[in-house]
mmCIF file of N, CA and C in Angstrom:
data_model
loop_
_atom_site.group_PDB
_atom_site.id
_atom_site.type_symbol
_atom_site.label_atom_id
_atom_site.label_comp_id
_atom_site.label_asym_id
_atom_site.label_seq_id
_atom_site.Cartn_x
_atom_site.Cartn_y
_atom_site.Cartn_z
ATOM 1 N N MET E 1 30.650 -23.638 -13.223
ATOM 2 C CA MET E 1 31.995 -23.722 -13.748
ATOM 3 C C MET E 1 31.990 -23.115 -15.140
ATOM 4 N N ASN E 2 32.797 -22.102 -15.331
ATOM 5 C CA ASN E 2 32.941 -21.500 -16.659
ATOM 6 C C ASN E 2 33.840 -22.421 -17.473
ATOM 7 N N TRP E 3 33.254 -23.097 -18.436
ATOM 8 C CA TRP E 3 33.896 -24.179 -19.157
ATOM 9 C C TRP E 3 34.233 -23.750 -20.583
ATOM 10 N N SER E 4 35.531 -23.767 -20.899
ATOM 11 C CA SER E 4 35.950 -23.412 -22.261
ATOM 12 C C SER E 4 36.232 -24.645 -23.104
ATOM 13 N N GLY E 5 36.229 -25.810 -22.474
ATOM 14 C CA GLY E 5 36.530 -27.033 -23.196
ATOM 15 C C GLY E 5 38.015 -27.307 -23.316
ATOM 16 N N GLY E 6 38.842 -26.429 -22.769
ATOM 17 C CA GLY E 6 40.292 -26.569 -22.886
ATOM 18 C C GLY E 6 40.945 -27.142 -21.640
ATOM 19 N N LYS E 7 42.277 -27.212 -21.709
ATOM 20 C CA LYS E 7 43.064 -27.814 -20.622
ATOM 21 C C LYS E 7 42.924 -27.048 -19.311
ATOM 22 N N ASP E 8 42.908 -25.734 -19.350
ATOM 23 C CA ASP E 8 42.810 -24.948 -18.118
ATOM 24 C C ASP E 8 41.503 -25.244 -17.384
ATOM 25 N N SER E 9 40.413 -25.304 -18.131
ATOM 26 C CA SER E 9 39.125 -25.612 -17.512
ATOM 27 C C SER E 9 39.124 -27.017 -16.929
ATOM 28 N N ALA E 10 39.658 -27.963 -17.684
ATOM 29 C CA ALA E 10 39.703 -29.351 -17.208
ATOM 30 C C ALA E 10 40.553 -29.472 -15.949
ATOM 31 N N PHE E 11 41.673 -28.774 -15.923
ATOM 32 C CA PHE E 11 42.562 -28.810 -14.760
ATOM 33 C C PHE E 11 41.884 -28.174 -13.540
ATOM 34 N N ALA E 12 41.220 -27.051 -13.746
ATOM 35 C CA ALA E 12 40.503 -26.394 -12.642
ATOM 36 C C ALA E 12 39.376 -27.287 -12.133
ATOM 37 N N LEU E 13 38.647 -27.911 -13.051
ATOM 38 C CA LEU E 13 37.567 -28.808 -12.653
ATOM 39 C C LEU E 13 38.115 -29.976 -11.841
ATOM 40 N N TYR E 14 39.193 -30.560 -12.293
ATOM 41 C CA TYR E 14 39.826 -31.664 -11.575
ATOM 42 C C TYR E 14 40.152 -31.239 -10.133
ATOM 43 N N HIS E 15 40.774 -30.078 -9.979
ATOM 44 C CA HIS E 15 41.168 -29.616 -8.648
ATOM 45 C C HIS E 15 39.969 -29.310 -7.755
ATOM 46 N N ILE E 16 38.966 -28.675 -8.308
ATOM 47 C CA ILE E 16 37.805 -28.331 -7.481
ATOM 48 C C ILE E 16 37.067 -29.586 -7.042
ATOM 49 N N LEU E 17 37.035 -30.596 -7.903
ATOM 50 C CA LEU E 17 36.373 -31.847 -7.524
ATOM 51 C C LEU E 17 37.173 -32.606 -6.469
ATOM 52 N N GLN E 18 38.492 -32.491 -6.493
ATOM 53 C CA GLN E 18 39.341 -33.147 -5.500
ATOM 54 C C GLN E 18 39.176 -32.520 -4.125
ATOM 55 N N GLN E 19 38.977 -31.218 -4.075
ATOM 56 C CA GLN E 19 38.893 -30.503 -2.804
ATOM 57 C C GLN E 19 37.577 -30.752 -2.072
ATOM 58 N N LYS E 20 36.530 -31.044 -2.806
ATOM 59 C CA LYS E 20 35.204 -31.334 -2.247
ATOM 60 C C LYS E 20 34.599 -30.190 -1.415
ATOM 61 N N GLU E 21 35.169 -28.997 -1.492
ATOM 62 C CA GLU E 21 34.608 -27.846 -0.787
ATOM 63 C C GLU E 21 33.376 -27.309 -1.518
ATOM 64 N N TYR E 22 33.397 -27.412 -2.837
ATOM 65 C CA TYR E 22 32.289 -26.954 -3.666
ATOM 66 C C TYR E 22 31.818 -28.109 -4.538
ATOM 67 N N SER E 23 30.563 -28.058 -4.923
ATOM 68 C CA SER E 23 30.065 -29.023 -5.903
ATOM 69 C C SER E 23 29.870 -28.280 -7.223
ATOM 70 N N VAL E 24 30.208 -28.932 -8.296
ATOM 71 C CA VAL E 24 30.043 -28.338 -9.622
ATOM 72 C C VAL E 24 28.727 -28.862 -10.183
ATOM 73 N N GLU E 25 27.770 -27.961 -10.310
ATOM 74 C CA GLU E 25 26.417 -28.334 -10.713
ATOM 75 C C GLU E 25 26.084 -27.963 -12.154
ATOM 76 N N CYS E 26 26.980 -27.185 -12.798
ATOM 77 C CA CYS E 26 26.680 -26.717 -14.150
ATOM 78 C C CYS E 26 27.966 -26.267 -14.837
ATOM 79 N N LEU E 27 28.068 -26.586 -16.106
ATOM 80 C CA LEU E 27 29.136 -26.048 -16.951
ATOM 81 C C LEU E 27 28.510 -24.930 -17.779
ATOM 82 N N LEU E 28 29.141 -23.765 -17.782
ATOM 83 C CA LEU E 28 28.646 -22.605 -18.542
ATOM 84 C C LEU E 28 29.624 -22.335 -19.678
ATOM 85 N N THR E 29 29.115 -22.363 -20.898
ATOM 86 C CA THR E 29 29.976 -22.207 -22.071
ATOM 87 C C THR E 29 29.344 -21.276 -23.084
ATOM 88 N N THR E 30 30.155 -20.400 -23.685
ATOM 89 C CA THR E 30 29.675 -19.567 -24.784
ATOM 90 C C THR E 30 30.014 -20.242 -26.099
ATOM 91 N N VAL E 31 29.032 -20.247 -27.000
ATOM 92 C CA VAL E 31 29.189 -20.877 -28.306
ATOM 93 C C VAL E 31 28.845 -19.854 -29.381
ATOM 94 N N ASN E 32 29.686 -19.787 -30.403
ATOM 95 C CA ASN E 32 29.438 -18.925 -31.550
ATOM 96 C C ASN E 32 28.314 -19.549 -32.374
ATOM 97 N N THR E 33 27.210 -18.816 -32.534
ATOM 98 C CA THR E 33 26.045 -19.369 -33.222
ATOM 99 C C THR E 33 26.304 -19.648 -34.697
ATOM 100 N N ASP E 34 27.149 -18.854 -35.339
ATOM 101 C CA ASP E 34 27.409 -19.050 -36.766
ATOM 102 C C ASP E 34 28.265 -20.277 -37.044
ATOM 103 N N HIS E 35 29.240 -20.512 -36.176
ATOM 104 C CA HIS E 35 30.193 -21.601 -36.414
ATOM 105 C C HIS E 35 29.951 -22.827 -35.547
ATOM 106 N N GLN E 36 29.044 -22.695 -34.544
ATOM 107 C CA GLN E 36 28.734 -23.790 -33.626
ATOM 108 C C GLN E 36 29.990 -24.340 -32.960
ATOM 109 N N ARG E 37 30.812 -23.405 -32.477
ATOM 110 C CA ARG E 37 32.049 -23.749 -31.782
ATOM 111 C C ARG E 37 32.162 -22.909 -30.511
ATOM 112 N N ILE E 38 32.871 -23.469 -29.509
ATOM 113 C CA ILE E 38 33.098 -22.736 -28.275
ATOM 114 C C ILE E 38 33.875 -21.465 -28.618
ATOM 115 N N SER E 39 33.418 -20.355 -28.070
ATOM 116 C CA SER E 39 34.008 -19.058 -28.395
ATOM 117 C C SER E 39 35.500 -18.972 -28.078
ATOM 118 N N MET E 40 35.934 -19.546 -26.969
ATOM 119 C CA MET E 40 37.331 -19.402 -26.532
ATOM 120 C C MET E 40 38.319 -20.219 -27.357
ATOM 121 N N HIS E 41 38.001 -21.479 -27.637
ATOM 122 C CA HIS E 41 38.986 -22.371 -28.248
ATOM 123 C C HIS E 41 38.579 -22.926 -29.614
ATOM 124 N N GLY E 42 37.377 -22.652 -30.030
ATOM 125 C CA GLY E 42 36.941 -23.176 -31.315
ATOM 126 C C GLY E 42 36.577 -24.654 -31.292
ATOM 127 N N VAL E 43 36.399 -25.217 -30.101
ATOM 128 C CA VAL E 43 36.002 -26.623 -29.986
ATOM 129 C C VAL E 43 34.583 -26.757 -30.534
ATOM 130 N N ARG E 44 34.365 -27.789 -31.359
ATOM 131 C CA ARG E 44 33.045 -28.006 -31.951
ATOM 132 C C ARG E 44 31.994 -28.261 -30.866
ATOM 133 N N LYS E 45 30.784 -27.788 -31.113
ATOM 134 C CA LYS E 45 29.688 -27.963 -30.170
ATOM 135 C C LYS E 45 29.439 -29.446 -29.887
ATOM 136 N N GLU E 46 29.587 -30.292 -30.902
ATOM 137 C CA GLU E 46 29.376 -31.733 -30.710
ATOM 138 C C GLU E 46 30.337 -32.285 -29.656
ATOM 139 N N LEU E 47 31.590 -31.825 -29.691
ATOM 140 C CA LEU E 47 32.579 -32.278 -28.707
ATOM 141 C C LEU E 47 32.236 -31.718 -27.330
ATOM 142 N N LEU E 48 31.796 -30.478 -27.266
ATOM 143 C CA LEU E 48 31.361 -29.870 -26.008
ATOM 144 C C LEU E 48 30.258 -30.708 -25.369
ATOM 145 N N LEU E 49 29.275 -31.095 -26.153
ATOM 146 C CA LEU E 49 28.174 -31.907 -25.636
ATOM 147 C C LEU E 49 28.680 -33.249 -25.111
ATOM 148 N N MET E 50 29.639 -33.846 -25.819
ATOM 149 C CA MET E 50 30.228 -35.106 -25.356
ATOM 150 C C MET E 50 31.001 -34.912 -24.056
ATOM 151 N N GLN E 51 31.751 -33.797 -23.948
ATOM 152 C CA GLN E 51 32.493 -33.524 -22.720
ATOM 153 C C GLN E 51 31.543 -33.458 -21.524
ATOM 154 N N ALA E 52 30.480 -32.686 -21.656
ATOM 155 C CA ALA E 52 29.525 -32.529 -20.559
ATOM 156 C C ALA E 52 28.871 -33.863 -20.218
ATOM 157 N N ASP E 53 28.531 -34.629 -21.235
ATOM 158 C CA ASP E 53 27.913 -35.929 -21.015
ATOM 159 C C ASP E 53 28.855 -36.858 -20.254
ATOM 160 N N ARG E 54 30.113 -36.923 -20.678
ATOM 161 C CA ARG E 54 31.094 -37.803 -20.019
ATOM 162 C C ARG E 54 31.399 -37.352 -18.601
ATOM 163 N N LEU E 55 31.382 -36.033 -18.377
ATOM 164 C CA LEU E 55 31.620 -35.515 -17.034
ATOM 165 C C LEU E 55 30.406 -35.702 -16.130
ATOM 166 N N GLY E 56 29.231 -35.859 -16.745
ATOM 167 C CA GLY E 56 28.007 -36.018 -15.971
ATOM 168 C C GLY E 56 27.570 -34.734 -15.291
ATOM 169 N N ILE E 57 27.910 -33.606 -15.900
ATOM 170 C CA ILE E 57 27.559 -32.297 -15.337
ATOM 171 C C ILE E 57 26.669 -31.567 -16.350
ATOM 172 N N PRO E 58 25.516 -31.062 -15.910
ATOM 173 C CA PRO E 58 24.637 -30.331 -16.833
ATOM 174 C C PRO E 58 25.368 -29.158 -17.498
ATOM 175 N N LEU E 59 24.980 -28.881 -18.719
ATOM 176 C CA LEU E 59 25.613 -27.853 -19.533
ATOM 177 C C LEU E 59 24.621 -26.746 -19.841
ATOM 178 N N LYS E 60 25.059 -25.496 -19.654
ATOM 179 C CA LYS E 60 24.273 -24.330 -20.076
ATOM 180 C C LYS E 60 25.084 -23.643 -21.164
ATOM 181 N N ILE E 61 24.512 -23.585 -22.346
ATOM 182 C CA ILE E 61 25.177 -22.946 -23.478
ATOM 183 C C ILE E 61 24.614 -21.544 -23.651
ATOM 184 N N VAL E 62 25.517 -20.577 -23.737
ATOM 185 C CA VAL E 62 25.156 -19.193 -24.022
ATOM 186 C C VAL E 62 25.586 -18.927 -25.459
ATOM 187 N N GLU E 63 24.629 -18.658 -26.318
ATOM 188 C CA GLU E 63 24.933 -18.461 -27.729
ATOM 189 C C GLU E 63 25.254 -16.994 -28.008
ATOM 190 N N LEU E 64 26.359 -16.812 -28.737
ATOM 191 C CA LEU E 64 26.820 -15.473 -29.102
ATOM 192 C C LEU E 64 26.962 -15.380 -30.618
ATOM 193 N N PRO E 65 26.453 -14.314 -31.219
ATOM 194 C CA PRO E 65 26.661 -14.135 -32.656
ATOM 195 C C PRO E 65 28.125 -13.799 -32.958
ATOM 196 N N SER E 66 28.549 -14.047 -34.177
ATOM 197 C CA SER E 66 29.943 -13.798 -34.564
ATOM 198 C C SER E 66 30.369 -12.357 -34.373
ATOM 199 N N ASP E 67 29.465 -11.442 -34.607
ATOM 200 C CA ASP E 67 29.803 -10.017 -34.556
ATOM 201 C C ASP E 67 29.500 -9.398 -33.189
ATOM 202 N N THR E 68 29.650 -10.180 -32.117
ATOM 203 C CA THR E 68 29.324 -9.710 -30.780
ATOM 204 C C THR E 68 30.244 -8.581 -30.333
ATOM 205 N N THR E 69 29.643 -7.492 -29.916
ATOM 206 C CA THR E 69 30.397 -6.389 -29.312
ATOM 207 C C THR E 69 30.503 -6.661 -27.814
ATOM 208 N N MET E 70 31.338 -5.922 -27.134
ATOM 209 C CA MET E 70 31.468 -6.092 -25.687
ATOM 210 C C MET E 70 30.147 -5.768 -24.999
ATOM 211 N N ALA E 71 29.439 -4.771 -25.485
ATOM 212 C CA ALA E 71 28.146 -4.406 -24.893
ATOM 213 C C ALA E 71 27.135 -5.537 -25.060
ATOM 214 N N THR E 72 27.115 -6.149 -26.235
ATOM 215 C CA THR E 72 26.208 -7.276 -26.481
ATOM 216 C C THR E 72 26.588 -8.460 -25.604
ATOM 217 N N TYR E 73 27.886 -8.757 -25.535
ATOM 218 C CA TYR E 73 28.373 -9.845 -24.686
ATOM 219 C C TYR E 73 27.938 -9.615 -23.242
ATOM 220 N N ASP E 74 28.136 -8.409 -22.744
ATOM 221 C CA ASP E 74 27.768 -8.094 -21.363
ATOM 222 C C ASP E 74 26.272 -8.317 -21.123
ATOM 223 N N THR E 75 25.452 -7.895 -22.051
ATOM 224 C CA THR E 75 24.004 -8.049 -21.920
ATOM 225 C C THR E 75 23.604 -9.519 -21.907
ATOM 226 N N ILE E 76 24.147 -10.285 -22.842
ATOM 227 C CA ILE E 76 23.813 -11.704 -22.946
ATOM 228 C C ILE E 76 24.298 -12.466 -21.710
ATOM 229 N N MET E 77 25.513 -12.177 -21.265
ATOM 230 C CA MET E 77 26.058 -12.868 -20.092
ATOM 231 C C MET E 77 25.322 -12.465 -18.817
ATOM 232 N N LYS E 78 24.938 -11.212 -18.713
ATOM 233 C CA LYS E 78 24.192 -10.763 -17.535
ATOM 234 C C LYS E 78 22.876 -11.535 -17.438
ATOM 235 N N GLN E 79 22.223 -11.737 -18.565
ATOM 236 C CA GLN E 79 20.972 -12.488 -18.582
ATOM 237 C C GLN E 79 21.218 -13.942 -18.178
ATOM 238 N N ALA E 80 22.247 -14.559 -18.752
ATOM 239 C CA ALA E 80 22.555 -15.957 -18.446
ATOM 240 C C ALA E 80 22.912 -16.138 -16.974
ATOM 241 N N LEU E 81 23.724 -15.241 -16.446
ATOM 242 C CA LEU E 81 24.111 -15.331 -15.040
ATOM 243 C C LEU E 81 22.929 -15.038 -14.119
ATOM 244 N N GLY E 82 22.055 -14.152 -14.533
ATOM 245 C CA GLY E 82 20.844 -13.881 -13.761
ATOM 246 C C GLY E 82 19.952 -15.112 -13.667
ATOM 247 N N GLU E 83 19.856 -15.850 -14.774
ATOM 248 C CA GLU E 83 19.074 -17.093 -14.772
ATOM 249 C C GLU E 83 19.685 -18.106 -13.803
ATOM 250 N N LEU E 84 21.004 -18.243 -13.847
ATOM 251 C CA LEU E 84 21.672 -19.175 -12.934
ATOM 252 C C LEU E 84 21.476 -18.745 -11.481
ATOM 253 N N LYS E 85 21.582 -17.460 -11.238
ATOM 254 C CA LYS E 85 21.391 -16.951 -9.878
ATOM 255 C C LYS E 85 19.975 -17.251 -9.390
ATOM 256 N N SER E 86 18.996 -17.076 -10.259
ATOM 257 C CA SER E 86 17.602 -17.355 -9.870
ATOM 258 C C SER E 86 17.379 -18.848 -9.616
ATOM 259 N N GLU E 87 18.256 -19.691 -10.161
ATOM 260 C CA GLU E 87 18.188 -21.135 -9.914
ATOM 261 C C GLU E 87 18.927 -21.523 -8.635
ATOM 262 N N GLY E 88 19.566 -20.533 -7.983
ATOM 263 C CA GLY E 88 20.223 -20.795 -6.718
ATOM 264 C C GLY E 88 21.736 -20.862 -6.756
ATOM 265 N N PHE E 89 22.331 -20.636 -7.915
ATOM 266 C CA PHE E 89 23.791 -20.643 -8.002
ATOM 267 C C PHE E 89 24.367 -19.397 -7.333
ATOM 268 N N THR E 90 25.451 -19.586 -6.575
ATOM 269 C CA THR E 90 26.038 -18.484 -5.818
ATOM 270 C C THR E 90 27.511 -18.242 -6.129
ATOM 271 N N HIS E 91 28.183 -19.212 -6.757
ATOM 272 C CA HIS E 91 29.611 -19.104 -7.027
ATOM 273 C C HIS E 91 29.902 -19.495 -8.475
ATOM 274 N N SER E 92 31.047 -19.015 -8.938
ATOM 275 C CA SER E 92 31.497 -19.359 -10.274
ATOM 276 C C SER E 92 32.985 -19.686 -10.212
ATOM 277 N N ILE E 93 33.390 -20.672 -10.985
ATOM 278 C CA ILE E 93 34.781 -21.113 -11.011
ATOM 279 C C ILE E 93 35.340 -20.851 -12.405
ATOM 280 N N PHE E 94 36.552 -20.301 -12.455
ATOM 281 C CA PHE E 94 37.259 -20.093 -13.710
ATOM 282 C C PHE E 94 38.562 -20.860 -13.659
ATOM 283 N N GLY E 95 38.959 -21.424 -14.767
ATOM 284 C CA GLY E 95 40.266 -22.075 -14.853
ATOM 285 C C GLY E 95 41.089 -21.400 -15.919
ATOM 286 N N ASP E 96 41.932 -20.488 -15.534
ATOM 287 C CA ASP E 96 42.732 -19.733 -16.487
ATOM 288 C C ASP E 96 44.159 -19.646 -15.949
ATOM 289 N N ILE E 97 45.029 -20.436 -16.547
ATOM 290 C CA ILE E 97 46.426 -20.464 -16.091
ATOM 291 C C ILE E 97 47.164 -19.247 -16.632
#
């Protein structure tokens, strides 16, 4: 589950858990290394950790520097997704209204 810490992600997670067609085994979040906040919404890393803990779903944090270019982002995300794929993950869920 691509987790931004916001309402769209929470709503998508709620729906996917209700359907029971898929199991959510991991939350994937990008965090700005300089500010220690989720890249999409600026949610503090401490709150992100609490969200994952309360949801009971393992969290994979992908750290991105503040000055990330699209090429750098692509490289870092490709590596992170490759790691998940090697662990057996086959699907990804996005919640974007």
